[in-house]
Short mmCIF file of C-alpha atoms in Angstrom, two decimals:
data_model
loop_
_atom_site.label_atom_id
_atom_site.label_comp_id
_atom_site.label_asym_id
_atom_site.label_seq_id
_atom_site.Cartn_x
_atom_site.Cartn_y
_atom_site.Cartn_z
CA UNK A 25 51.39 145.19 125.58
CA UNK A 26 52.72 143.30 128.40
CA UNK A 27 54.64 141.15 125.50
CA UNK A 28 56.35 144.35 124.28
CA UNK A 29 57.10 145.09 127.71
CA UNK A 30 58.67 141.84 128.50
CA UNK A 31 60.54 142.04 125.22
CA UNK A 32 61.98 145.54 126.04
CA UNK A 33 62.84 144.06 129.63
CA UNK A 34 65.00 141.04 128.09
CA UNK A 35 66.46 143.50 126.17
CA UNK A 36 67.51 146.10 128.29
CA UNK A 37 68.76 142.77 130.58
CA UNK A 38 70.71 141.25 127.87
CA UNK A 39 72.85 144.72 127.04
CA UNK A 40 73.28 145.04 130.92
CA UNK A 41 74.65 141.19 130.72
CA UNK A 42 76.84 141.63 127.64
CA UNK A 43 78.37 145.42 128.95
CA UNK A 44 79.27 143.13 132.32
CA UNK A 45 80.97 140.43 130.42
CA UNK A 46 82.95 142.59 128.28
CA UNK A 47 83.85 144.94 130.73
CA UNK A 48 86.63 142.11 132.76
CA UNK A 49 88.56 141.44 130.08
CA UNK A 50 88.51 145.11 128.39
CA UNK A 51 89.67 146.16 131.69
CA UNK A 52 92.36 143.87 132.17
CA UNK A 53 93.68 144.44 128.57
CA UNK A 54 93.57 148.44 129.32
CA UNK A 55 95.27 147.67 133.02
CA UNK A 56 98.22 145.58 131.24
CA UNK A 57 98.88 148.14 127.95
CA UNK A 58 99.23 150.51 130.89
CA UNK A 59 102.19 148.30 132.59
CA UNK A 60 103.81 147.85 129.07
CA UNK A 61 103.72 151.59 128.93
CA UNK A 62 105.73 152.10 131.64
CA UNK A 63 109.15 154.16 131.69
CA UNK A 64 111.12 152.89 132.85
CA UNK A 65 110.25 149.67 131.77
CA UNK A 66 109.39 146.54 133.48
CA UNK A 67 111.42 143.66 133.68
CA UNK A 68 111.10 140.97 130.29
CA UNK A 69 110.08 138.39 132.40
CA UNK A 70 107.03 140.21 133.42
CA UNK A 71 106.61 141.66 129.89
CA UNK A 72 106.11 138.29 128.67
CA UNK A 73 103.71 137.49 131.74
CA UNK A 74 101.55 140.20 130.61
CA UNK A 75 101.57 139.63 126.93
CA UNK A 76 100.40 135.99 127.54
CA UNK A 77 97.86 137.05 129.92
CA UNK A 78 96.55 139.83 127.21
CA UNK A 79 96.60 136.74 124.52
CA UNK A 80 94.21 135.08 126.72
CA UNK A 81 92.05 137.88 127.58
CA UNK A 82 91.86 138.69 123.81
CA UNK A 83 90.71 135.00 123.02
CA UNK A 84 88.19 135.31 125.50
CA UNK A 85 86.96 138.15 123.80
CA UNK A 86 86.70 136.76 120.53
CA UNK A 87 84.77 133.52 122.00
CA UNK A 88 82.35 135.83 123.66
CA UNK A 89 81.52 137.97 120.25
CA UNK A 90 81.57 134.82 118.43
CA UNK A 91 79.16 133.54 121.06
CA UNK A 92 76.85 136.64 121.11
CA UNK A 93 77.00 136.39 116.87
CA UNK A 94 75.69 132.75 116.85
CA UNK A 95 72.88 134.04 119.48
CA UNK A 96 72.17 136.88 117.46
CA UNK A 97 71.35 135.06 114.16
CA UNK A 98 69.69 132.22 115.77
CA UNK A 99 67.27 134.71 117.22
CA UNK A 100 66.54 136.16 113.78
CA UNK A 101 65.92 133.09 112.21
CA UNK A 102 69.17 133.38 109.65
CA UNK A 103 71.05 131.04 108.12
CA UNK A 104 68.66 128.36 109.42
CA UNK A 105 67.69 125.98 106.26
CA UNK A 106 64.84 123.25 106.02
CA UNK A 107 65.72 119.96 105.01
CA UNK A 108 65.59 116.17 105.28
CA UNK A 109 68.49 115.64 107.87
CA UNK A 110 69.50 111.76 109.10
CA UNK A 111 70.57 112.39 112.46
CA UNK A 112 72.45 108.83 112.83
CA UNK A 113 75.62 110.41 111.05
CA UNK A 114 75.28 113.73 113.06
CA UNK A 115 75.22 111.99 116.29
CA UNK A 116 78.09 109.82 115.44
CA UNK A 117 80.02 112.63 114.01
CA UNK A 118 79.33 114.80 117.51
CA UNK A 119 80.08 111.74 119.92
CA UNK A 120 83.09 111.47 117.82
CA UNK A 121 84.45 115.12 118.41
CA UNK A 122 83.32 115.07 122.02
CA UNK A 123 85.37 111.83 122.98
CA UNK A 124 88.25 113.67 121.23
CA UNK A 125 87.72 116.33 124.53
CA UNK A 126 87.83 113.64 126.73
CA UNK A 127 89.08 110.22 125.85
CA UNK A 128 88.83 108.62 128.91
CA UNK A 129 84.93 109.11 128.99
CA UNK A 130 82.62 106.69 127.85
CA UNK A 131 79.83 108.14 125.41
CA UNK A 132 77.30 105.58 124.44
CA UNK A 133 75.70 106.24 120.91
CA UNK A 134 72.09 104.47 120.49
CA UNK A 135 69.81 105.69 117.62
CA UNK A 136 68.09 104.19 114.62
CA UNK A 137 67.62 105.10 111.08
CA UNK A 138 65.66 108.18 111.75
CA UNK A 139 65.34 111.80 110.15
CA UNK A 140 64.14 114.96 111.03
CA UNK A 141 63.13 118.30 109.71
CA UNK A 142 65.94 120.76 110.23
CA UNK A 143 69.12 122.33 109.82
CA UNK A 144 72.10 120.07 109.65
CA UNK A 145 75.13 122.50 110.84
CA UNK A 146 73.02 123.87 113.69
CA UNK A 147 71.52 120.09 115.08
CA UNK A 148 75.29 119.45 115.36
CA UNK A 149 76.41 122.74 116.92
CA UNK A 150 73.39 122.09 119.40
CA UNK A 151 74.55 118.40 120.09
CA UNK A 152 78.45 119.80 120.23
CA UNK A 153 77.31 122.28 122.94
CA UNK A 154 75.06 119.63 124.84
CA UNK A 155 77.82 117.07 125.00
CA UNK A 156 80.45 119.45 126.08
CA UNK A 157 78.35 120.59 129.10
CA UNK A 158 77.74 116.89 130.02
CA UNK A 159 81.46 116.59 130.04
CA UNK A 160 82.15 119.91 131.99
CA UNK A 161 79.25 119.04 134.56
CA UNK A 162 79.62 115.29 135.35
CA UNK A 163 82.30 112.50 135.85
CA UNK A 164 80.35 109.24 134.54
CA UNK A 165 79.44 108.01 131.41
CA UNK A 166 77.11 109.97 128.74
CA UNK A 167 74.44 108.35 126.86
CA UNK A 168 72.75 109.91 123.59
CA UNK A 169 69.96 108.43 122.35
CA UNK A 170 67.17 108.84 119.70
CA UNK A 171 63.86 107.60 119.03
CA UNK A 172 60.53 108.37 117.41
CA UNK A 173 57.59 109.55 119.47
CA UNK A 174 54.64 109.52 117.40
CA UNK A 175 55.22 112.50 114.68
CA UNK A 176 58.36 113.84 116.42
CA UNK A 177 61.83 112.53 117.31
CA UNK A 178 63.31 113.00 120.07
CA UNK A 179 66.96 113.39 120.73
CA UNK A 180 68.44 112.83 124.39
CA UNK A 181 71.97 113.14 125.77
CA UNK A 182 71.72 112.11 129.31
CA UNK A 183 74.90 112.42 132.17
CA UNK A 184 75.17 111.09 135.64
CA UNK A 185 76.54 114.23 136.96
CA UNK A 186 75.59 115.60 140.27
CA UNK A 187 72.64 116.90 138.87
CA UNK A 188 70.81 120.26 139.35
CA UNK A 189 68.51 122.21 142.03
CA UNK A 190 65.18 122.69 141.12
CA UNK A 191 65.72 126.31 141.63
CA UNK A 192 68.65 126.55 139.26
CA UNK A 193 67.03 124.36 136.83
CA UNK A 194 64.82 127.12 136.09
CA UNK A 195 67.13 129.37 134.70
CA UNK A 196 69.69 126.73 132.89
CA UNK A 197 68.36 128.28 129.71
CA UNK A 198 68.86 131.97 130.74
CA UNK A 199 71.24 133.61 128.84
CA UNK A 200 74.63 134.59 130.77
CA UNK A 201 73.25 132.50 133.87
CA UNK A 202 76.09 130.02 135.43
CA UNK A 203 74.38 128.96 138.48
CA UNK A 204 77.19 129.60 140.74
CA UNK A 205 79.19 126.96 139.22
CA UNK A 206 83.06 126.40 139.75
CA UNK A 207 84.68 129.76 138.13
CA UNK A 208 87.52 127.48 136.86
CA UNK A 209 85.00 125.69 134.49
CA UNK A 210 85.20 128.28 131.24
CA UNK A 211 82.24 129.55 129.64
CA UNK A 212 79.87 132.59 129.47
CA UNK A 213 76.44 131.07 130.20
CA UNK A 214 75.64 131.06 126.54
CA UNK A 215 75.92 127.50 125.54
CA UNK A 216 72.40 126.28 126.24
CA UNK A 217 70.73 129.63 125.31
CA UNK A 218 72.08 129.29 121.88
CA UNK A 219 71.41 125.68 121.96
CA UNK A 220 67.66 126.86 123.03
CA UNK A 221 67.68 129.36 120.22
CA UNK A 222 68.64 126.89 117.09
CA UNK A 223 66.50 124.19 118.59
CA UNK A 224 63.36 126.71 118.45
CA UNK A 225 64.61 127.91 114.51
CA UNK A 226 64.09 124.54 113.89
CA UNK A 227 60.69 124.23 114.73
CA UNK A 228 61.73 122.21 117.67
CA UNK A 229 61.61 122.24 121.36
CA UNK A 230 64.51 121.45 124.28
CA UNK A 231 64.09 121.16 128.08
CA UNK A 232 66.16 119.91 130.59
CA UNK A 233 65.34 117.22 133.41
CA UNK A 234 67.40 116.86 136.39
CA UNK A 235 67.82 114.86 140.18
CA UNK A 236 70.28 116.14 142.44
CA UNK A 237 72.77 113.21 143.12
CA UNK A 238 71.74 111.17 139.94
CA UNK A 239 72.41 113.56 136.61
CA UNK A 240 71.02 115.47 133.93
CA UNK A 241 69.26 114.73 131.22
CA UNK A 242 68.49 117.06 128.14
CA UNK A 243 65.78 116.52 125.69
CA UNK A 244 64.96 117.68 121.98
CA UNK A 245 61.98 117.29 119.80
CA UNK A 246 62.11 117.83 116.69
CA UNK A 247 59.51 117.37 113.66
CA UNK A 248 59.93 113.77 112.01
CA UNK A 249 60.32 112.64 108.87
CA UNK A 250 59.12 109.00 107.61
CA UNK A 251 62.23 106.36 106.91
CA UNK A 252 59.89 105.45 104.13
#
């Protein structure tokens, strides 16, 4: 009973959060359409600004809906396959892509010949989310590493940012939680929840540790595969 009640409460909260996130861009679009319908028409230069604003808000809606679709599929365990994934190539690809986002940043990769049981595309998406977060919320170098721990493989993404307070750390995997971050940083607070759902959908686990003034590290644990 308590599990069902908790599940229903989470669903209600999620719907409320989604409604809140959708309301702002939809209200902006509706307001801008009203401005474009004015008679007499507003000046041409103002029309151009409004159209640019509408394009930005439409792109924002598309990103939000895409994120929600990924999250829904991950929650349902759909589209995830179980295969042997050699993680070295996945880590190299994601580090290279992340480096393109900020060529001035140093991203160091330390990993051996390791394999996990999982979904290659889902693992790549998780790592891109973690690296994107590290780039947004830190200014120093980033270390990506992987090592065997017993029968499991641990992948770590570590930054040297400002760190997260213990109170905020409790909520980093909550959907739409942004922890009062600078509003100029793009995002909806869906990245880490999506990563969590994709990791757990592969039979793995994810956690974050952080110290104020020293940075954060996100650790992933997956079932390992014998290299032999």
